PDB file of C-alpha atoms in Angstrom:
ATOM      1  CA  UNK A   1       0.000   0.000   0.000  1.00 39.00           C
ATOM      2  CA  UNK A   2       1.644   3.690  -0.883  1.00 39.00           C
ATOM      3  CA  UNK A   3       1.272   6.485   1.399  1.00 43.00           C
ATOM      4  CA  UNK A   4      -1.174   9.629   0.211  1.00 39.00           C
ATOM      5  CA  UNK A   5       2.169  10.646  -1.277  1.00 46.00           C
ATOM      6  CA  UNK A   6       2.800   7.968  -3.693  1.00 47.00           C
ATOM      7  CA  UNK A   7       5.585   6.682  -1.224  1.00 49.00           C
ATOM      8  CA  UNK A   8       5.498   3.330   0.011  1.00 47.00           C
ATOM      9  CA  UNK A   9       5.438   3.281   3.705  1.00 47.00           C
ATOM     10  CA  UNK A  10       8.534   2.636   5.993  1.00 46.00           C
ATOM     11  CA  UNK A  11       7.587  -0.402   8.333  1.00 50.00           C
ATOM     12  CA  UNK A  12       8.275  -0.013  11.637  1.00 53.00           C
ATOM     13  CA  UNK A  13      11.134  -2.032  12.979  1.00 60.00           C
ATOM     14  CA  UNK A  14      10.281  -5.266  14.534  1.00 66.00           C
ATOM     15  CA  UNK A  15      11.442  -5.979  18.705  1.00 61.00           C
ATOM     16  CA  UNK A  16      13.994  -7.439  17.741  1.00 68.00           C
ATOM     17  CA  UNK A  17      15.548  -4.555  15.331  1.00 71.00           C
ATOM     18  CA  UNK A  18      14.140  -2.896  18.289  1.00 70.00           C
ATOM     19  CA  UNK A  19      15.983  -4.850  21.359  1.00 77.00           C
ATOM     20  CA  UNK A  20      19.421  -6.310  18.850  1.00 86.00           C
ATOM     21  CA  UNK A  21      21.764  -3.486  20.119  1.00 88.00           C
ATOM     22  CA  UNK A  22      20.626  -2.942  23.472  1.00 88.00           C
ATOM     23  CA  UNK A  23      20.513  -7.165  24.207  1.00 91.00           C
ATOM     24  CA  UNK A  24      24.347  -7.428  22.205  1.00 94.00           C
ATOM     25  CA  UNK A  25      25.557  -4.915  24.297  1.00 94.00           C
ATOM     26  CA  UNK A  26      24.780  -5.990  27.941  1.00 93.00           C
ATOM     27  CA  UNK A  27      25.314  -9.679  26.585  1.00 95.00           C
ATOM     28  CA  UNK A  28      29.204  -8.108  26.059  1.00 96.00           C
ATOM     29  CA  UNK A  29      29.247  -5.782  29.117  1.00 93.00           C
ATOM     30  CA  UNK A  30      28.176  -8.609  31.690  1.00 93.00           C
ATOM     31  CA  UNK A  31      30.735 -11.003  30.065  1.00 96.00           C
ATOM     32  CA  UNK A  32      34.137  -8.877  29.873  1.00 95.00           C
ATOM     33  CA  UNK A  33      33.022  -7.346  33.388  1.00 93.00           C
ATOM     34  CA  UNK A  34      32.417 -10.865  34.913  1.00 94.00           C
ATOM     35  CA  UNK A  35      36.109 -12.280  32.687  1.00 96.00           C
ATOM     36  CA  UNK A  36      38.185  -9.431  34.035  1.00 94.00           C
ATOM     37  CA  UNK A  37      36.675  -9.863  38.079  1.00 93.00           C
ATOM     38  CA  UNK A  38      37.553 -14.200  37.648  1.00 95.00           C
ATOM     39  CA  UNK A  39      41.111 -13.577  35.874  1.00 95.00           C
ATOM     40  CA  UNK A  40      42.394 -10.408  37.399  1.00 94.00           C
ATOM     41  CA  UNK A  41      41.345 -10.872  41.185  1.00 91.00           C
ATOM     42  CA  UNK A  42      38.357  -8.976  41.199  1.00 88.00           C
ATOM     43  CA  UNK A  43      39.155  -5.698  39.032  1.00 89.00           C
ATOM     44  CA  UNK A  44      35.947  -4.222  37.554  1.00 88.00           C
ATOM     45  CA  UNK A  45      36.475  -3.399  33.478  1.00 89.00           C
ATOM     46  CA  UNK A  46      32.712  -1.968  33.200  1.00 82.00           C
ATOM     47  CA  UNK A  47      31.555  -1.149  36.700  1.00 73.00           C
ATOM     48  CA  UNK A  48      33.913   1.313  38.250  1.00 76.00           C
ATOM     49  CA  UNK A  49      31.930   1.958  40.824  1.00 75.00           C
ATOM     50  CA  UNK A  50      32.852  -1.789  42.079  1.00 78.00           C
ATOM     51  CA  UNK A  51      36.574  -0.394  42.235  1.00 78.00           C
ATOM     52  CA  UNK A  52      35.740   2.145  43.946  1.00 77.00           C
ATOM     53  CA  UNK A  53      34.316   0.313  46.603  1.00 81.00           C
ATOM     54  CA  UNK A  54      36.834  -2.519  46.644  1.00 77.00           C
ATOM     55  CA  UNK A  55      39.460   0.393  46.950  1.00 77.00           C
ATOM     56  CA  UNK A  56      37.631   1.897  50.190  1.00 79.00           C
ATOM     57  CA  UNK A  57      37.175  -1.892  52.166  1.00 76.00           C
ATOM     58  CA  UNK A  58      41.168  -1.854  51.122  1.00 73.00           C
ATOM     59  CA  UNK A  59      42.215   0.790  52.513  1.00 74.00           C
ATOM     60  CA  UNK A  60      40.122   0.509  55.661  1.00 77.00           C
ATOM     61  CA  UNK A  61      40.962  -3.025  56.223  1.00 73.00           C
ATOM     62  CA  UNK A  62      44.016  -3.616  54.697  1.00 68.00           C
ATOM     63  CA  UNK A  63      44.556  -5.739  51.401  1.00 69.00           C
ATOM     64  CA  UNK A  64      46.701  -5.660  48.040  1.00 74.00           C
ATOM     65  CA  UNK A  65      45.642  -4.164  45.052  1.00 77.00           C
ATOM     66  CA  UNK A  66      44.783  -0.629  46.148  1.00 82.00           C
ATOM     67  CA  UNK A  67      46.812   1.272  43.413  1.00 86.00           C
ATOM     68  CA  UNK A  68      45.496  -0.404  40.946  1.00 88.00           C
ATOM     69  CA  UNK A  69      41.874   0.036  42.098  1.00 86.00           C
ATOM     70  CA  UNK A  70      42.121   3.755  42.532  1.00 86.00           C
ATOM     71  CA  UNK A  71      43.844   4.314  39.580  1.00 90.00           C
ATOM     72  CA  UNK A  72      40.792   2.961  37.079  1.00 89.00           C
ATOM     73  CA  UNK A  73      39.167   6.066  37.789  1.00 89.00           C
ATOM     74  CA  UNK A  74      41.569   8.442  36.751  1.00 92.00           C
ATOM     75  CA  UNK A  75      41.871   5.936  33.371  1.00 94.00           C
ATOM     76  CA  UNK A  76      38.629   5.873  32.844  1.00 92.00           C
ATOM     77  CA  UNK A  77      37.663   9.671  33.271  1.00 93.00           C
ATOM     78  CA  UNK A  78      41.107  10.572  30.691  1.00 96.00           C
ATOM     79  CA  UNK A  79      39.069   8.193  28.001  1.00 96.00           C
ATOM     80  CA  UNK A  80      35.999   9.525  28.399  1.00 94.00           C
ATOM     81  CA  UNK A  81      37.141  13.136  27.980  1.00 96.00           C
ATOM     82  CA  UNK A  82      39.386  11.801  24.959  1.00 97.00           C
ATOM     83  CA  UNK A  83      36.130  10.164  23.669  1.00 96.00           C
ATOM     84  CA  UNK A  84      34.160  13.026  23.948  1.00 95.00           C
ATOM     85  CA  UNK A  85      36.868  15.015  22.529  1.00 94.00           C
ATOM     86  CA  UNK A  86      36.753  12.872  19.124  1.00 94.00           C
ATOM     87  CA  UNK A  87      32.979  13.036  18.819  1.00 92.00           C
ATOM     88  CA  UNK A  88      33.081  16.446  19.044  1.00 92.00           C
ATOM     89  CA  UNK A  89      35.702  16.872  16.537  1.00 90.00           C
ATOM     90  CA  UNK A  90      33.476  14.739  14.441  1.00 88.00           C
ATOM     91  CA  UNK A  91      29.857  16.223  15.470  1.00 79.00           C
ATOM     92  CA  UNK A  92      29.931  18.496  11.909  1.00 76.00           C
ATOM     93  CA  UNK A  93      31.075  15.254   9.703  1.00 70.00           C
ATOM     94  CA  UNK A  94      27.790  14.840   7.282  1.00 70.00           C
ATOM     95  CA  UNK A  95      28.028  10.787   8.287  1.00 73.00           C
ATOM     96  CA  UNK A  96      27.784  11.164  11.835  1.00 69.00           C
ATOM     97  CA  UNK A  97      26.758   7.147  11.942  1.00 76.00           C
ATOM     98  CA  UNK A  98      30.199   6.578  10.783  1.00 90.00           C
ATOM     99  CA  UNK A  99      31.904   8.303  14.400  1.00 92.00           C
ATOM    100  CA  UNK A 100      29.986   5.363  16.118  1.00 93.00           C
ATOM    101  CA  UNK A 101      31.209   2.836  13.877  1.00 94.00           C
ATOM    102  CA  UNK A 102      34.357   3.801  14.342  1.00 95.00           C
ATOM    103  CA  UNK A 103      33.877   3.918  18.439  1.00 96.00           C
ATOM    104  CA  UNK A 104      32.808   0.527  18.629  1.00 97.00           C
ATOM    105  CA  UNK A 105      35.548  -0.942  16.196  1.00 97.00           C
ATOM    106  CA  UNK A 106      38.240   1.250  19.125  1.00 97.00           C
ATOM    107  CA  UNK A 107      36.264  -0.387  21.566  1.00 97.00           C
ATOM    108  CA  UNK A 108      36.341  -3.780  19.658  1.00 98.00           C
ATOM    109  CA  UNK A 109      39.969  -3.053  19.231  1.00 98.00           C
ATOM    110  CA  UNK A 110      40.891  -2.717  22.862  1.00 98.00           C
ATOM    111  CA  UNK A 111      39.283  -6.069  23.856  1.00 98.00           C
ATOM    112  CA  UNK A 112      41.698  -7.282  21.042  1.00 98.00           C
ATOM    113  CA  UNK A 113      44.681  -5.756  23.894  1.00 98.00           C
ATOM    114  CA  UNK A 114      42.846  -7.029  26.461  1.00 98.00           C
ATOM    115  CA  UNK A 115      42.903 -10.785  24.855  1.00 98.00           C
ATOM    116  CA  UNK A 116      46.157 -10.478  24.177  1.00 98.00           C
ATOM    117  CA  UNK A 117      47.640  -8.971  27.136  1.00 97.00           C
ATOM    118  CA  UNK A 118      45.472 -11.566  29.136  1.00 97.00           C
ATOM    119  CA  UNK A 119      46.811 -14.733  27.506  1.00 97.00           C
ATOM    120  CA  UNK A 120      50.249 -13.049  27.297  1.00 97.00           C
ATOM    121  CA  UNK A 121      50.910 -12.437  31.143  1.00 96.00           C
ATOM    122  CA  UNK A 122      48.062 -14.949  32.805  1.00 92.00           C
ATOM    123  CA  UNK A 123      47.961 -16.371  34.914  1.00 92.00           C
ATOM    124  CA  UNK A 124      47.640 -13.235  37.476  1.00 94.00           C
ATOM    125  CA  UNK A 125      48.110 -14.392  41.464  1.00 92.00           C
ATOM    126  CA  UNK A 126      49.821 -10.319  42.604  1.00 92.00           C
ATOM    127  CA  UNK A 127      46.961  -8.241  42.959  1.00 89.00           C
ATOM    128  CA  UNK A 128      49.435  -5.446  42.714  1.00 91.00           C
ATOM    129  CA  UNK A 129      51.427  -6.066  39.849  1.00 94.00           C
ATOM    130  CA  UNK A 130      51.947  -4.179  36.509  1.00 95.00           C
ATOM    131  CA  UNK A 131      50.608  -6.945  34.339  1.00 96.00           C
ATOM    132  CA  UNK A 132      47.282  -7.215  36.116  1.00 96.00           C
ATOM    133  CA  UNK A 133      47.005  -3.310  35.980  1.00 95.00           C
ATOM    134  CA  UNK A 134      47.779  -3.019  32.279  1.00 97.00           C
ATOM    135  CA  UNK A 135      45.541  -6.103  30.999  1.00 97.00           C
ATOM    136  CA  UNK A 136      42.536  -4.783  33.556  1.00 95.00           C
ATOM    137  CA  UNK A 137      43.182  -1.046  31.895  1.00 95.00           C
ATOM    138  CA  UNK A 138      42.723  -2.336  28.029  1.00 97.00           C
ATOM    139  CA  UNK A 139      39.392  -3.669  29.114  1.00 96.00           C
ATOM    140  CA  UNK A 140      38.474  -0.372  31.023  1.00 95.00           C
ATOM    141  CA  UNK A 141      39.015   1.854  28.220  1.00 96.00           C
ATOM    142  CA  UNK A 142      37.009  -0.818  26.413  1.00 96.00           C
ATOM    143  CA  UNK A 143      33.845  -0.044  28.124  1.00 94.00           C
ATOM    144  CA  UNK A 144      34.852   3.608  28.656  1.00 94.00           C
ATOM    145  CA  UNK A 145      34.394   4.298  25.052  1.00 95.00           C
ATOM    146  CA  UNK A 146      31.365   2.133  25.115  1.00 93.00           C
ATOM    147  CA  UNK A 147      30.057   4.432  28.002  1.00 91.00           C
ATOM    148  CA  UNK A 148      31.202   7.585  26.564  1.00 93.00           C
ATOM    149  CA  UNK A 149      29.059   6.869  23.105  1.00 92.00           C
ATOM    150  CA  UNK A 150      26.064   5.586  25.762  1.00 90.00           C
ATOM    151  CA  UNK A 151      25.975   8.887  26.831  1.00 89.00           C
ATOM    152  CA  UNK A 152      26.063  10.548  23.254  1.00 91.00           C
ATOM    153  CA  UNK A 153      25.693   8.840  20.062  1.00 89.00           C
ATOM    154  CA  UNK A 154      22.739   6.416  21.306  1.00 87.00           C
ATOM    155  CA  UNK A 155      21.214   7.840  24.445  1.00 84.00           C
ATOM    156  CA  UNK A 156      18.336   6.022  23.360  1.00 80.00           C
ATOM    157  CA  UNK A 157      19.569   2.577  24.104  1.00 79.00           C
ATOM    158  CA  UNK A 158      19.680   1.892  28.326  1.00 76.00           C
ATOM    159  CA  UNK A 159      23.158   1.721  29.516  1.00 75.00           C
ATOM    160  CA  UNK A 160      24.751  -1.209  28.830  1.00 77.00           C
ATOM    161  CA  UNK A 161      27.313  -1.816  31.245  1.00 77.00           C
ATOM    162  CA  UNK A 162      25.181  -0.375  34.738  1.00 75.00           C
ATOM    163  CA  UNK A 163      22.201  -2.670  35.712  1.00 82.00           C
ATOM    164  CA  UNK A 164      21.133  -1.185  38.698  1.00 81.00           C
ATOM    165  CA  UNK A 165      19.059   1.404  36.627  1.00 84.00           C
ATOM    166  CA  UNK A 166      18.129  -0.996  33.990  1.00 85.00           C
ATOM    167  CA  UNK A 167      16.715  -3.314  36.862  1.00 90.00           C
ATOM    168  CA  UNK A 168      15.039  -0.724  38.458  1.00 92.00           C
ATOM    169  CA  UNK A 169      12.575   0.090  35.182  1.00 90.00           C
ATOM    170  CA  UNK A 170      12.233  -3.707  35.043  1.00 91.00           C
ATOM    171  CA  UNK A 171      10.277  -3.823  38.217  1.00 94.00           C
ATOM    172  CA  UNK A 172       8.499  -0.289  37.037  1.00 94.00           C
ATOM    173  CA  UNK A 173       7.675  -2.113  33.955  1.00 92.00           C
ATOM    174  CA  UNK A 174       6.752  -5.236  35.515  1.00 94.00           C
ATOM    175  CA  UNK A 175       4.374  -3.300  38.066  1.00 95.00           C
ATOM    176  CA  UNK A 176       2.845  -1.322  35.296  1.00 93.00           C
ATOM    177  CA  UNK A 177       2.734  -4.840  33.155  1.00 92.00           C
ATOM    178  CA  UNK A 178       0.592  -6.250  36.460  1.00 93.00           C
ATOM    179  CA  UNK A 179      -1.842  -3.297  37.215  1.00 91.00           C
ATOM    180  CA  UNK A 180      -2.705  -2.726  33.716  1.00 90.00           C
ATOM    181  CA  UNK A 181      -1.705  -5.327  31.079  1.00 90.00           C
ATOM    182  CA  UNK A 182      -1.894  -4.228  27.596  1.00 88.00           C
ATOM    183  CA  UNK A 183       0.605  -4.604  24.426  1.00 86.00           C
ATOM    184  CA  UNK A 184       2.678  -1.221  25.114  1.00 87.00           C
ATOM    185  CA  UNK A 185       2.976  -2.246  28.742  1.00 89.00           C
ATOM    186  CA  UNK A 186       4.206  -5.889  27.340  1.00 88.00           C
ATOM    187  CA  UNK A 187       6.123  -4.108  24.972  1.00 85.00           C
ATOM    188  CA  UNK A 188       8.404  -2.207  27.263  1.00 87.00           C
ATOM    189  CA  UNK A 189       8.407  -4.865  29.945  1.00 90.00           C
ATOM    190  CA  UNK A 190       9.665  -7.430  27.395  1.00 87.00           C
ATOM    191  CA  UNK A 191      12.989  -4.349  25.978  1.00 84.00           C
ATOM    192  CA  UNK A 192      13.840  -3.836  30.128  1.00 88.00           C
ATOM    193  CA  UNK A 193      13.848  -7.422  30.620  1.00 89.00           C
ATOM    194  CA  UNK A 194      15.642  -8.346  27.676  1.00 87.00           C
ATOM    195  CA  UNK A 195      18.500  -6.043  28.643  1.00 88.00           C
ATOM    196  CA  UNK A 196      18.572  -7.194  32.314  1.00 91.00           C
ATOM    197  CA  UNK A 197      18.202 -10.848  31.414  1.00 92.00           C
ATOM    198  CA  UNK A 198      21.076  -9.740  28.168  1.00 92.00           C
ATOM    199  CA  UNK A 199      23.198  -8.982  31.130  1.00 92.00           C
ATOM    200  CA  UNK A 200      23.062 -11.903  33.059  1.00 93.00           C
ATOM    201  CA  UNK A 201      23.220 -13.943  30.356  1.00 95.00           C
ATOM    202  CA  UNK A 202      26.930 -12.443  29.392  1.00 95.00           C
ATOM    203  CA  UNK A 203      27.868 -12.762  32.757  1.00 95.00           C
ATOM    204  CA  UNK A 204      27.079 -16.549  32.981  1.00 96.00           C
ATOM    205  CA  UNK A 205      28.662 -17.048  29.202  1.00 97.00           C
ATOM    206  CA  UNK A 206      31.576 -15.380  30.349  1.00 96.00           C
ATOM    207  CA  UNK A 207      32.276 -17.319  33.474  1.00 97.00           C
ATOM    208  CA  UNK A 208      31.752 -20.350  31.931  1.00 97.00           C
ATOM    209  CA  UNK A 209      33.976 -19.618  28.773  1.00 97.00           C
ATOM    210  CA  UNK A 210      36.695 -18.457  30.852  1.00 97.00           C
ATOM    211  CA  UNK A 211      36.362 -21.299  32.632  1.00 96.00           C
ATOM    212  CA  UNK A 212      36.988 -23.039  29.649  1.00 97.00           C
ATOM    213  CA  UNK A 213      38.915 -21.151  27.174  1.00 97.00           C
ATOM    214  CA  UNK A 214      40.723 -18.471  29.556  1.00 96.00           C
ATOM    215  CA  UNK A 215      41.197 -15.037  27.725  1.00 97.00           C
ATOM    216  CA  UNK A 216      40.453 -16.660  24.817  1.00 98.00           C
ATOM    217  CA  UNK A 217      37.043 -16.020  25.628  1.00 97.00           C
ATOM    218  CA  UNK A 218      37.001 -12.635  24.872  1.00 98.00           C
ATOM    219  CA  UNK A 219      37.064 -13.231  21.463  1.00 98.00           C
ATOM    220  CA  UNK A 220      33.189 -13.838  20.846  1.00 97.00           C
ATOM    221  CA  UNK A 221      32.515 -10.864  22.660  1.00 97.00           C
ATOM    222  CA  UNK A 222      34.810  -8.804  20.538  1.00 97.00           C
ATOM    223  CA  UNK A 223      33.344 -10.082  17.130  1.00 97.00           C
ATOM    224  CA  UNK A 224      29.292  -9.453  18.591  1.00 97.00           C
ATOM    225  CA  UNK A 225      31.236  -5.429  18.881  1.00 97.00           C
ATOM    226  CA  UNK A 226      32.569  -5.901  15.147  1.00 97.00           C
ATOM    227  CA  UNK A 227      28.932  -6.657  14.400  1.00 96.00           C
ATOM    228  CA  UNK A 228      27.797  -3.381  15.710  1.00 95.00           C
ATOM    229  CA  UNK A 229      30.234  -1.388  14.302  1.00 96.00           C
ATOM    230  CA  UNK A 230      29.140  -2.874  10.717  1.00 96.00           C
ATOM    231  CA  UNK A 231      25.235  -2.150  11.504  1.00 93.00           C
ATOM    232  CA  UNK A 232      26.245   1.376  11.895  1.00 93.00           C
ATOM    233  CA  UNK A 233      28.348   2.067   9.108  1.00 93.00           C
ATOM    234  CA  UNK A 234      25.361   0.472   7.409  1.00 91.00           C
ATOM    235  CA  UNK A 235      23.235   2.587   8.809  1.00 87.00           C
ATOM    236  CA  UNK A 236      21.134   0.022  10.137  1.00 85.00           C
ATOM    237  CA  UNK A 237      18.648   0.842  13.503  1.00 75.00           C
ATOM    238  CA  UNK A 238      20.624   0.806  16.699  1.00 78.00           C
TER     239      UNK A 238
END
């Protein structure tokens, strides 16, 4: 059927088209966070927050590792300014879907380092040493230029790597899903669950390839970000 215009109508994008980025991107934040806490004695790459805290029971009770903790703040801040920086640089470009192409192949490209610094210097058993700090900082600037375009290129899409906010509108959902069920109400509790459930599921695929495959099993998780990166230069929905 053609619009009153003679144009034939744009469908509207299926859930899935809907919920592919948001799902492939928590499936990848939950695993490299949940690899980098087994292999590098329980140093956060996505939620810095959980270094932050680690740091503080350190230094209050005592415990290796403090430097190292502490200092994935200052890393990740410098690569979100750099970040930032770049899209900025490229906000006038007339393909702006290329600049987040080319953040998620950096991104891809750093859990390349990470891999490779991982199954280069592994296995880790001195929470204080260089080689732990400099394989758990490839994976942090990883997910800091994942953050950084989170917060700019596709605001629309839930953050990926944080799931306290992402559970939270699951239960809002979920409530509004029991009081008053309906399609747009099944609609947005099935995208909140799907990223929450996207999550977990990365988390559980990463322990258990690690488990398996060591750092090795980074390298799924770096291909789903390859993936992305093609869908935008494509200019496909995100």
């Amino acid at each position: 059927m053609m619009d009153v215009d003679g144009t034939s109508p744009v469908a509207a994008p299926g859930l899935w088209v809907q919920c592919r980025a948001p799902v492939l991107l928590t499936i990848v934040g939950g695993a490299i966070d949940t690899i980098g806490f087994i292999a590098l004695l329980g140093f956060f790459t996505a939620h810095v927050t959980g270094n932050l805290v680690l740091a503080g029971a350190a230094f209050v009770k005592g415990g290796a590792g403090l430097w190292i903790k502490l200092g994935a703040i200052p890393l990740f801040i410098a690569t979100v300014m750099l970040t930032k920086m770049w899209i900025d640089r490229c906000s006038q470009s007339p393909r702006p879907h290329r600049t987040l192409g080319w953040l998620f192949v950096a991104e891809a490209v750093f859990l390349i380092g990470f891999m490779v610094a991982g199954l280069q210097l592994e296995p880790f058993r001195n929470p204080d040493a260089a080689a732990l700090a400099l394989t758990g900082g490839l994976g942090l600037i990883a997910l800091a230029i994942r953050n950084t375009a989170s917060k700019t290129l596709i605001k629309h899409i839930s953050p990926s790597t944080m799931m306290t906010g992402n559970t939270t509108q699951f239960g809002i959902d979920l409530s509004n899903y029991v009081r008053q069920p309906g399609r747009a109400q099944g609609q947005a509790l099935l995208r909140s669950g799907s990223i929450v459930g996207g999550f977990v599921l990365g988390a559980f695929l990463g322990a258990v390839l690690y488990h398996h495959l060591g750092f090795w099993s980074v390298l799924p998780f770096m291909l789903t970000v390859l993936y992305l990166a093609s869908l935008a230069f494509r200019q496909q929905p995100l």
